[in-house]
């Protein structure tokens, strides 16, 4: 193995959540401690912010029993892909867990630790991420031209949203039809699968009812788990609209549809 490959291998963090999304904790080794970025481990269960999905939170526990909280997970630069659907995506990235500078002092390169994540929050983010895909498919059904102009996406625990460039604002009837599509898609309880590109194990596809979306985020295994989706719109500037999906079993009727 040449030296460049060696550096790449040593810098990246093994992403245990790809093959085992239900893994709550793992034993890992500290590879780097940076006051500005946080703690890089050789492997992690924590999802680093990406594809609009917020990074996981959790703890790093030392062999002496210290439990250090991290409030965010971020990826550093890696190898850039130039593949259809993944253009500009970084793979083989280092992953940093953000701890306070004070806590960082308790860790040293080579330390063995246990890294765990807040699994309730992850579960909620996985639901939200799945809701985002269903919303996207709903937009594709109702206003197909709009999906070509997605300019932003944010997936948080309680909602998922897309920002889009549009010639015409979304009308109440558009939103109602998106919700109708979502309800059908959810009630059909389609199975969700994740597949890797044969040449790139980190280039992942979300597969569901003949729909294929390149995506490296975390999702639930069936659409039925999402509950009910409500869609709101908001004008965020000239020719720009935001679509917000809230989801879950409870009533989300409290949200109005202004903007
Ligand atoms: Zn996804």
PDB file of C-alpha atoms and ligand atoms in Angstrom:
ATOM      1  CA  UNK A   1       0.000   0.000   0.000  1.00  0.00           C
ATOM      2  CA  UNK A   2       1.487   3.355  -0.951  1.00  0.00           C
ATOM      3  CA  UNK A   3       1.764   6.229   1.457  1.00  0.00           C
ATOM      4  CA  UNK A   4      -1.202   8.228   0.067  1.00  0.00           C
ATOM      5  CA  UNK A   5      -3.529   5.258   0.454  1.00  0.00           C
ATOM      6  CA  UNK A   6      -2.151   4.725   3.939  1.00  0.00           C
ATOM      7  CA  UNK A   7      -2.951   8.330   4.866  1.00  0.00           C
ATOM      8  CA  UNK A   8      -6.469   8.041   3.446  1.00  0.00           C
ATOM      9  CA  UNK A   9      -7.097   4.848   5.369  1.00  0.00           C
ATOM     10  CA  UNK A  10      -5.789   6.245   8.614  1.00  0.00           C
ATOM     11  CA  UNK A  11      -7.737   9.470   8.326  1.00  0.00           C
ATOM     12  CA  UNK A  12     -11.135   8.027   7.615  1.00  0.00           C
ATOM     13  CA  UNK A  13     -13.614   6.860  10.224  1.00  0.00           C
ATOM     14  CA  UNK A  14     -15.410   3.571   9.715  1.00  0.00           C
ATOM     15  CA  UNK A  15     -19.155   4.324   9.470  1.00  0.00           C
ATOM     16  CA  UNK A  16     -20.786   1.561  11.466  1.00  0.00           C
ATOM     17  CA  UNK A  17     -24.246   3.113  11.025  1.00  0.00           C
ATOM     18  CA  UNK A  18     -24.308   2.238   7.313  1.00  0.00           C
ATOM     19  CA  UNK A  19     -24.543  -1.524   7.795  1.00  0.00           C
ATOM     20  CA  UNK A  20     -25.943  -1.399  11.340  1.00  0.00           C
ATOM     21  CA  UNK A  21     -28.250   1.624  11.650  1.00  0.00           C
ATOM     22  CA  UNK A  22     -29.679   0.258  14.922  1.00  0.00           C
ATOM     23  CA  UNK A  23     -26.308   0.091  16.647  1.00  0.00           C
ATOM     24  CA  UNK A  24     -26.399   2.349  19.723  1.00  0.00           C
ATOM     25  CA  UNK A  25     -22.792   2.003  20.860  1.00  0.00           C
ATOM     26  CA  UNK A  26     -19.402   0.626  19.854  1.00  0.00           C
ATOM     27  CA  UNK A  27     -15.866   0.350  21.148  1.00  0.00           C
ATOM     28  CA  UNK A  28     -13.512   2.655  19.259  1.00  0.00           C
ATOM     29  CA  UNK A  29     -10.048   4.179  19.414  1.00  0.00           C
ATOM     30  CA  UNK A  30      -9.277   7.910  19.531  1.00  0.00           C
ATOM     31  CA  UNK A  31      -7.328   8.930  16.408  1.00  0.00           C
ATOM     32  CA  UNK A  32      -7.239  12.707  16.771  1.00  0.00           C
ATOM     33  CA  UNK A  33      -8.319  15.361  19.286  1.00  0.00           C
ATOM     34  CA  UNK A  34      -8.808  18.866  17.887  1.00  0.00           C
ATOM     35  CA  UNK A  35     -10.046  21.827  19.913  1.00  0.00           C
ATOM     36  CA  UNK A  36     -11.749  23.284  16.820  1.00  0.00           C
ATOM     37  CA  UNK A  37     -13.367  20.130  15.443  1.00  0.00           C
ATOM     38  CA  UNK A  38     -13.635  17.610  18.235  1.00  0.00           C
ATOM     39  CA  UNK A  39     -12.695  13.974  18.583  1.00  0.00           C
ATOM     40  CA  UNK A  40     -12.019  11.718  15.633  1.00  0.00           C
ATOM     41  CA  UNK A  41     -12.401   7.998  16.228  1.00  0.00           C
ATOM     42  CA  UNK A  42     -11.342   5.037  14.065  1.00  0.00           C
ATOM     43  CA  UNK A  43     -15.012   3.930  13.932  1.00  0.00           C
ATOM     44  CA  UNK A  44     -18.322   5.337  15.070  1.00  0.00           C
ATOM     45  CA  UNK A  45     -22.053   4.704  15.344  1.00  0.00           C
ATOM     46  CA  UNK A  46     -22.731   8.472  15.093  1.00  0.00           C
ATOM     47  CA  UNK A  47     -24.135   9.908  11.854  1.00  0.00           C
ATOM     48  CA  UNK A  48     -22.277  13.077  10.821  1.00  0.00           C
ATOM     49  CA  UNK A  49     -24.397  15.953   9.512  1.00  0.00           C
ATOM     50  CA  UNK A  50     -24.962  15.520   5.804  1.00  0.00           C
ATOM     51  CA  UNK A  51     -27.616  15.456   3.106  1.00  0.00           C
ATOM     52  CA  UNK A  52     -29.578  17.941   5.202  1.00  0.00           C
ATOM     53  CA  UNK A  53     -29.791  15.571   8.181  1.00  0.00           C
ATOM     54  CA  UNK A  54     -28.503  16.910  11.498  1.00  0.00           C
ATOM     55  CA  UNK A  55     -25.565  15.137  13.135  1.00  0.00           C
ATOM     56  CA  UNK A  56     -26.074  12.696  16.004  1.00  0.00           C
ATOM     57  CA  UNK A  57     -25.531  13.505  19.673  1.00  0.00           C
ATOM     58  CA  UNK A  58     -24.200  11.130  22.283  1.00  0.00           C
ATOM     59  CA  UNK A  59     -21.351  10.343  24.648  1.00  0.00           C
ATOM     60  CA  UNK A  60     -17.768   9.129  24.563  1.00  0.00           C
ATOM     61  CA  UNK A  61     -16.912   7.065  27.638  1.00  0.00           C
ATOM     62  CA  UNK A  62     -13.322   6.542  28.732  1.00  0.00           C
ATOM     63  CA  UNK A  63     -11.909   3.410  30.368  1.00  0.00           C
ATOM     64  CA  UNK A  64     -11.718   5.351  33.638  1.00  0.00           C
ATOM     65  CA  UNK A  65     -15.496   5.817  33.511  1.00  0.00           C
ATOM     66  CA  UNK A  66     -15.625   9.468  32.426  1.00  0.00           C
ATOM     67  CA  UNK A  67     -18.610  10.131  30.203  1.00  0.00           C
ATOM     68  CA  UNK A  68     -18.061  13.057  27.811  1.00  0.00           C
ATOM     69  CA  UNK A  69     -21.056  14.395  25.917  1.00  0.00           C
ATOM     70  CA  UNK A  70     -20.839  15.394  22.243  1.00  0.00           C
ATOM     71  CA  UNK A  71     -23.573  17.685  20.928  1.00  0.00           C
ATOM     72  CA  UNK A  72     -22.894  17.337  17.206  1.00  0.00           C
ATOM     73  CA  UNK A  73     -21.139  15.075  14.705  1.00  0.00           C
ATOM     74  CA  UNK A  74     -19.486  16.462  11.592  1.00  0.00           C
ATOM     75  CA  UNK A  75     -17.562  15.050   8.656  1.00  0.00           C
ATOM     76  CA  UNK A  76     -14.212  16.352   7.452  1.00  0.00           C
ATOM     77  CA  UNK A  77     -13.113  16.360   3.807  1.00  0.00           C
ATOM     78  CA  UNK A  78     -12.535  13.015   2.110  1.00  0.00           C
ATOM     79  CA  UNK A  79     -12.306  11.568  -1.388  1.00  0.00           C
ATOM     80  CA  UNK A  80     -14.687  13.343  -3.774  1.00  0.00           C
ATOM     81  CA  UNK A  81     -16.949  11.290  -6.049  1.00  0.00           C
ATOM     82  CA  UNK A  82     -17.792  12.269  -9.625  1.00  0.00           C
ATOM     83  CA  UNK A  83     -20.597   9.808 -10.200  1.00  0.00           C
ATOM     84  CA  UNK A  84     -24.123  10.295 -11.420  1.00  0.00           C
ATOM     85  CA  UNK A  85     -26.257  11.208  -8.409  1.00  0.00           C
ATOM     86  CA  UNK A  86     -23.222  11.585  -6.124  1.00  0.00           C
ATOM     87  CA  UNK A  87     -21.320  14.379  -7.803  1.00  0.00           C
ATOM     88  CA  UNK A  88     -19.250  16.252  -5.233  1.00  0.00           C
ATOM     89  CA  UNK A  89     -20.071  13.802  -2.417  1.00  0.00           C
ATOM     90  CA  UNK A  90     -17.164  13.082  -0.085  1.00  0.00           C
ATOM     91  CA  UNK A  91     -16.538   9.467   0.965  1.00  0.00           C
ATOM     92  CA  UNK A  92     -13.887   7.933   3.266  1.00  0.00           C
ATOM     93  CA  UNK A  93     -14.247  10.990   5.467  1.00  0.00           C
ATOM     94  CA  UNK A  94     -12.928  11.531   8.983  1.00  0.00           C
ATOM     95  CA  UNK A  95     -15.779  11.977  11.486  1.00  0.00           C
ATOM     96  CA  UNK A  96     -15.528  14.413  14.392  1.00  0.00           C
ATOM     97  CA  UNK A  97     -17.599  14.292  17.589  1.00  0.00           C
ATOM     98  CA  UNK A  98     -17.914  17.787  19.079  1.00  0.00           C
ATOM     99  CA  UNK A  99     -17.048  17.871  22.774  1.00  0.00           C
ATOM    100  CA  UNK A 100     -16.206  20.935  24.847  1.00  0.00           C
ATOM    101  CA  UNK A 101     -12.502  21.983  24.853  1.00  0.00           C
ATOM    102  CA  UNK A 102     -12.414  21.140  28.586  1.00  0.00           C
ATOM    103  CA  UNK A 103     -13.661  17.610  27.938  1.00  0.00           C
ATOM    104  CA  UNK A 104     -11.247  17.190  25.025  1.00  0.00           C
ATOM    105  CA  UNK A 105      -8.375  17.380  27.530  1.00  0.00           C
ATOM    106  CA  UNK A 106      -9.502  14.081  29.023  1.00  0.00           C
ATOM    107  CA  UNK A 107      -8.810  12.245  25.764  1.00  0.00           C
ATOM    108  CA  UNK A 108      -5.570  11.283  24.034  1.00  0.00           C
ATOM    109  CA  UNK A 109      -4.732   9.612  20.736  1.00  0.00           C
ATOM    110  CA  UNK A 110      -4.769   5.835  21.185  1.00  0.00           C
ATOM    111  CA  UNK A 111      -7.329   5.812  24.015  1.00  0.00           C
ATOM    112  CA  UNK A 112      -9.955   3.105  23.828  1.00  0.00           C
ATOM    113  CA  UNK A 113     -13.474   4.509  24.369  1.00  0.00           C
ATOM    114  CA  UNK A 114     -17.127   3.593  24.061  1.00  0.00           C
ATOM    115  CA  UNK A 115     -19.049   5.848  21.681  1.00  0.00           C
ATOM    116  CA  UNK A 116     -22.858   5.871  22.117  1.00  0.00           C
ATOM    117  CA  UNK A 117     -25.617   7.912  20.535  1.00  0.00           C
ATOM    118  CA  UNK A 118     -28.958   9.300  21.668  1.00  0.00           C
ATOM    119  CA  UNK A 119     -31.011   6.586  19.974  1.00  0.00           C
ATOM    120  CA  UNK A 120     -34.399   8.277  20.504  1.00  0.00           C
ATOM    121  CA  UNK A 121     -33.187  11.331  18.655  1.00  0.00           C
ATOM    122  CA  UNK A 122     -31.668   9.189  15.882  1.00  0.00           C
ATOM    123  CA  UNK A 123     -34.948   7.275  15.519  1.00  0.00           C
ATOM    124  CA  UNK A 124     -36.795  10.561  15.160  1.00  0.00           C
ATOM    125  CA  UNK A 125     -34.286  11.856  12.592  1.00  0.00           C
ATOM    126  CA  UNK A 126     -34.667   8.608  10.623  1.00  0.00           C
ATOM    127  CA  UNK A 127     -38.443   9.090  10.558  1.00  0.00           C
ATOM    128  CA  UNK A 128     -37.965  12.694   9.512  1.00  0.00           C
ATOM    129  CA  UNK A 129     -35.528  11.735   6.773  1.00  0.00           C
ATOM    130  CA  UNK A 130     -37.983   9.166   5.441  1.00  0.00           C
ATOM    131  CA  UNK A 131     -40.734  11.802   5.550  1.00  0.00           C
ATOM    132  CA  UNK A 132     -38.440  14.071   3.504  1.00  0.00           C
ATOM    133  CA  UNK A 133     -38.202  11.470   0.737  1.00  0.00           C
ATOM    134  CA  UNK A 134     -41.979  10.994   0.723  1.00  0.00           C
ATOM    135  CA  UNK A 135     -42.464  14.766   0.512  1.00  0.00           C
ATOM    136  CA  UNK A 136     -39.972  14.873  -2.375  1.00  0.00           C
ATOM    137  CA  UNK A 137     -41.908  12.132  -4.199  1.00  0.00           C
ATOM    138  CA  UNK A 138     -45.116  14.061  -3.525  1.00  0.00           C
ATOM    139  CA  UNK A 139     -43.636  17.205  -5.095  1.00  0.00           C
ATOM    140  CA  UNK A 140     -42.493  15.098  -8.063  1.00  0.00           C
ATOM    141  CA  UNK A 141     -46.088  13.894  -8.546  1.00  0.00           C
ATOM    142  CA  UNK A 142     -47.772  17.263  -8.198  1.00  0.00           C
ATOM    143  CA  UNK A 143     -45.208  19.770  -9.515  1.00  0.00           C
ATOM    144  CA  UNK A 144     -42.595  17.660 -11.359  1.00  0.00           C
ATOM    145  CA  UNK A 145     -40.631  20.686 -12.620  1.00  0.00           C
ATOM    146  CA  UNK A 146     -39.950  21.837  -9.053  1.00  0.00           C
ATOM    147  CA  UNK A 147     -37.808  18.857  -8.004  1.00  0.00           C
ATOM    148  CA  UNK A 148     -35.109  19.976 -10.444  1.00  0.00           C
ATOM    149  CA  UNK A 149     -34.608  23.130  -8.406  1.00  0.00           C
ATOM    150  CA  UNK A 150     -34.111  21.975  -4.845  1.00  0.00           C
ATOM    151  CA  UNK A 151     -31.755  24.541  -3.287  1.00  0.00           C
ATOM    152  CA  UNK A 152     -31.760  23.339   0.282  1.00  0.00           C
ATOM    153  CA  UNK A 153     -32.912  20.630   2.640  1.00  0.00           C
ATOM    154  CA  UNK A 154     -32.989  20.453   6.423  1.00  0.00           C
ATOM    155  CA  UNK A 155     -33.960  17.326   8.345  1.00  0.00           C
ATOM    156  CA  UNK A 156     -34.463  17.785  12.068  1.00  0.00           C
ATOM    157  CA  UNK A 157     -36.231  15.788  14.741  1.00  0.00           C
ATOM    158  CA  UNK A 158     -39.655  17.377  14.392  1.00  0.00           C
ATOM    159  CA  UNK A 159     -39.829  18.299  10.700  1.00  0.00           C
ATOM    160  CA  UNK A 160     -38.211  17.997   7.297  1.00  0.00           C
ATOM    161  CA  UNK A 161     -38.130  20.806   4.781  1.00  0.00           C
ATOM    162  CA  UNK A 162     -37.059  21.556   1.237  1.00  0.00           C
ATOM    163  CA  UNK A 163     -36.294  24.943  -0.281  1.00  0.00           C
ATOM    164  CA  UNK A 164     -37.067  25.132  -3.976  1.00  0.00           C
ATOM    165  CA  UNK A 165     -36.879  27.637  -6.803  1.00  0.00           C
ATOM    166  CA  UNK A 166     -40.257  27.888  -8.485  1.00  0.00           C
ATOM    167  CA  UNK A 167     -41.948  29.974 -11.174  1.00  0.00           C
ATOM    168  CA  UNK A 168     -45.253  29.790  -9.351  1.00  0.00           C
ATOM    169  CA  UNK A 169     -45.878  29.456  -5.651  1.00  0.00           C
ATOM    170  CA  UNK A 170     -47.391  26.248  -4.288  1.00  0.00           C
ATOM    171  CA  UNK A 171     -51.154  26.542  -4.018  1.00  0.00           C
ATOM    172  CA  UNK A 172     -53.337  25.010  -1.266  1.00  0.00           C
ATOM    173  CA  UNK A 173     -54.509  22.432  -3.804  1.00  0.00           C
ATOM    174  CA  UNK A 174     -50.863  21.437  -4.521  1.00  0.00           C
ATOM    175  CA  UNK A 175     -50.255  20.898  -0.805  1.00  0.00           C
ATOM    176  CA  UNK A 176     -53.453  18.881  -0.423  1.00  0.00           C
ATOM    177  CA  UNK A 177     -52.432  16.640  -3.329  1.00  0.00           C
ATOM    178  CA  UNK A 178     -48.943  16.156  -1.864  1.00  0.00           C
ATOM    179  CA  UNK A 179     -50.512  15.127   1.445  1.00  0.00           C
ATOM    180  CA  UNK A 180     -52.873  12.776  -0.370  1.00  0.00           C
ATOM    181  CA  UNK A 181     -49.923  11.161  -2.173  1.00  0.00           C
ATOM    182  CA  UNK A 182     -48.026  10.881   1.129  1.00  0.00           C
ATOM    183  CA  UNK A 183     -50.970   9.280   2.905  1.00  0.00           C
ATOM    184  CA  UNK A 184     -51.326   6.645   0.184  1.00  0.00           C
ATOM    185  CA  UNK A 185     -47.582   5.981   0.135  1.00  0.00           C
ATOM    186  CA  UNK A 186     -47.498   5.622   3.917  1.00  0.00           C
ATOM    187  CA  UNK A 187     -50.636   3.475   4.156  1.00  0.00           C
ATOM    188  CA  UNK A 188     -49.221   1.105   1.521  1.00  0.00           C
ATOM    189  CA  UNK A 189     -46.434   0.475   4.068  1.00  0.00           C
ATOM    190  CA  UNK A 190     -43.786   0.030   1.374  1.00  0.00           C
ATOM    191  CA  UNK A 191     -40.525  -1.642   2.358  1.00  0.00           C
ATOM    192  CA  UNK A 192     -37.471   0.615   2.341  1.00  0.00           C
ATOM    193  CA  UNK A 193     -34.091  -0.805   1.375  1.00  0.00           C
ATOM    194  CA  UNK A 194     -30.622   0.685   1.211  1.00  0.00           C
ATOM    195  CA  UNK A 195     -28.219  -0.511  -1.479  1.00  0.00           C
ATOM    196  CA  UNK A 196     -24.641   0.441  -2.133  1.00  0.00           C
ATOM    197  CA  UNK A 197     -23.225   1.179  -5.559  1.00  0.00           C
ATOM    198  CA  UNK A 198     -21.237  -1.918  -6.639  1.00  0.00           C
ATOM    199  CA  UNK A 199     -18.029   0.129  -7.016  1.00  0.00           C
ATOM    200  CA  UNK A 200     -18.471   2.494  -4.073  1.00  0.00           C
ATOM    201  CA  UNK A 201     -19.613   1.025  -0.750  1.00  0.00           C
ATOM    202  CA  UNK A 202     -20.399   4.483   0.642  1.00  0.00           C
ATOM    203  CA  UNK A 203     -22.443   5.607  -2.387  1.00  0.00           C
ATOM    204  CA  UNK A 204     -25.866   4.534  -1.161  1.00  0.00           C
ATOM    205  CA  UNK A 205     -29.315   4.441  -2.690  1.00  0.00           C
ATOM    206  CA  UNK A 206     -32.689   4.621  -0.951  1.00  0.00           C
ATOM    207  CA  UNK A 207     -35.029   2.140  -2.664  1.00  0.00           C
ATOM    208  CA  UNK A 208     -38.766   2.114  -2.138  1.00  0.00           C
ATOM    209  CA  UNK A 209     -41.613   1.013  -4.411  1.00  0.00           C
ATOM    210  CA  UNK A 210     -39.532   1.391  -7.625  1.00  0.00           C
ATOM    211  CA  UNK A 211     -38.270   4.800  -6.513  1.00  0.00           C
ATOM    212  CA  UNK A 212     -34.499   5.158  -6.283  1.00  0.00           C
ATOM    213  CA  UNK A 213     -32.905   8.165  -4.576  1.00  0.00           C
ATOM    214  CA  UNK A 214     -29.146   8.526  -4.028  1.00  0.00           C
ATOM    215  CA  UNK A 215     -28.848   9.145  -0.272  1.00  0.00           C
ATOM    216  CA  UNK A 216     -26.443   8.368   2.543  1.00  0.00           C
ATOM    217  CA  UNK A 217     -28.729   9.345   5.429  1.00  0.00           C
ATOM    218  CA  UNK A 218     -30.555   7.207   7.979  1.00  0.00           C
ATOM    219  CA  UNK A 219     -34.124   6.011   7.380  1.00  0.00           C
ATOM    220  CA  UNK A 220     -36.761   3.699   8.805  1.00  0.00           C
ATOM    221  CA  UNK A 221     -37.448   0.294   7.214  1.00  0.00           C
ATOM    222  CA  UNK A 222     -41.104   0.822   6.174  1.00  0.00           C
ATOM    223  CA  UNK A 223     -43.110   3.840   5.099  1.00  0.00           C
ATOM    224  CA  UNK A 224     -45.946   2.952   7.493  1.00  0.00           C
ATOM    225  CA  UNK A 225     -43.802   4.009  10.456  1.00  0.00           C
ATOM    226  CA  UNK A 226     -43.890   7.669   9.392  1.00  0.00           C
ATOM    227  CA  UNK A 227     -47.512   8.142  10.454  1.00  0.00           C
ATOM    228  CA  UNK A 228     -49.280  11.030   8.827  1.00  0.00           C
ATOM    229  CA  UNK A 229     -47.595  13.804   6.846  1.00  0.00           C
ATOM    230  CA  UNK A 230     -48.775  17.398   6.833  1.00  0.00           C
ATOM    231  CA  UNK A 231     -47.296  19.846   4.335  1.00  0.00           C
ATOM    232  CA  UNK A 232     -46.961  23.596   4.836  1.00  0.00           C
ATOM    233  CA  UNK A 233     -45.468  26.194   2.524  1.00  0.00           C
ATOM    234  CA  UNK A 234     -43.680  29.431   3.149  1.00  0.00           C
ATOM    235  CA  UNK A 235     -42.395  32.086   0.803  1.00  0.00           C
ATOM    236  CA  UNK A 236     -38.679  32.643   1.498  1.00  0.00           C
ATOM    237  CA  UNK A 237     -37.888  35.211  -1.193  1.00  0.00           C
ATOM    238  CA  UNK A 238     -38.647  36.009  -4.802  1.00  0.00           C
ATOM    239  CA  UNK A 239     -39.261  32.752  -6.668  1.00  0.00           C
ATOM    240  CA  UNK A 240     -38.307  30.692  -3.634  1.00  0.00           C
ATOM    241  CA  UNK A 241     -40.590  28.477  -1.615  1.00  0.00           C
ATOM    242  CA  UNK A 242     -40.091  26.337   1.433  1.00  0.00           C
ATOM    243  CA  UNK A 243     -42.063  23.121   1.903  1.00  0.00           C
ATOM    244  CA  UNK A 244     -42.228  21.801   5.436  1.00  0.00           C
ATOM    245  CA  UNK A 245     -43.350  18.265   6.281  1.00  0.00           C
ATOM    246  CA  UNK A 246     -44.400  17.438   9.806  1.00  0.00           C
ATOM    247  CA  UNK A 247     -45.169  13.843  10.568  1.00  0.00           C
ATOM    248  CA  UNK A 248     -46.199  11.404  13.230  1.00  0.00           C
ATOM    249  CA  UNK A 249     -49.202   9.623  14.623  1.00  0.00           C
ATOM    250  CA  UNK A 250     -50.560  12.603  16.513  1.00  0.00           C
ATOM    251  CA  UNK A 251     -52.647  15.425  15.145  1.00  0.00           C
ATOM    252  CA  UNK A 252     -50.645  17.978  13.240  1.00  0.00           C
ATOM    253  CA  UNK A 253     -53.706  19.958  12.245  1.00  0.00           C
ATOM    254  CA  UNK A 254     -52.588  22.779  14.534  1.00  0.00           C
ATOM    255  CA  UNK A 255     -50.232  23.941  11.796  1.00  0.00           C
ATOM    256  CA  UNK A 256     -51.710  26.537   9.550  1.00  0.00           C
ATOM    257  CA  UNK A 257     -50.830  26.932   5.928  1.00  0.00           C
ATOM    258  CA  UNK A 258     -49.927  30.548   5.612  1.00  0.00           C
ATOM    259  CA  UNK A 259     -46.739  32.153   4.492  1.00  0.00           C
TER     260      UNK A 259
HETATM  261 ZN1  LIG B   1     -32.369   9.662   2.546  1.00  0.00          ZN
END
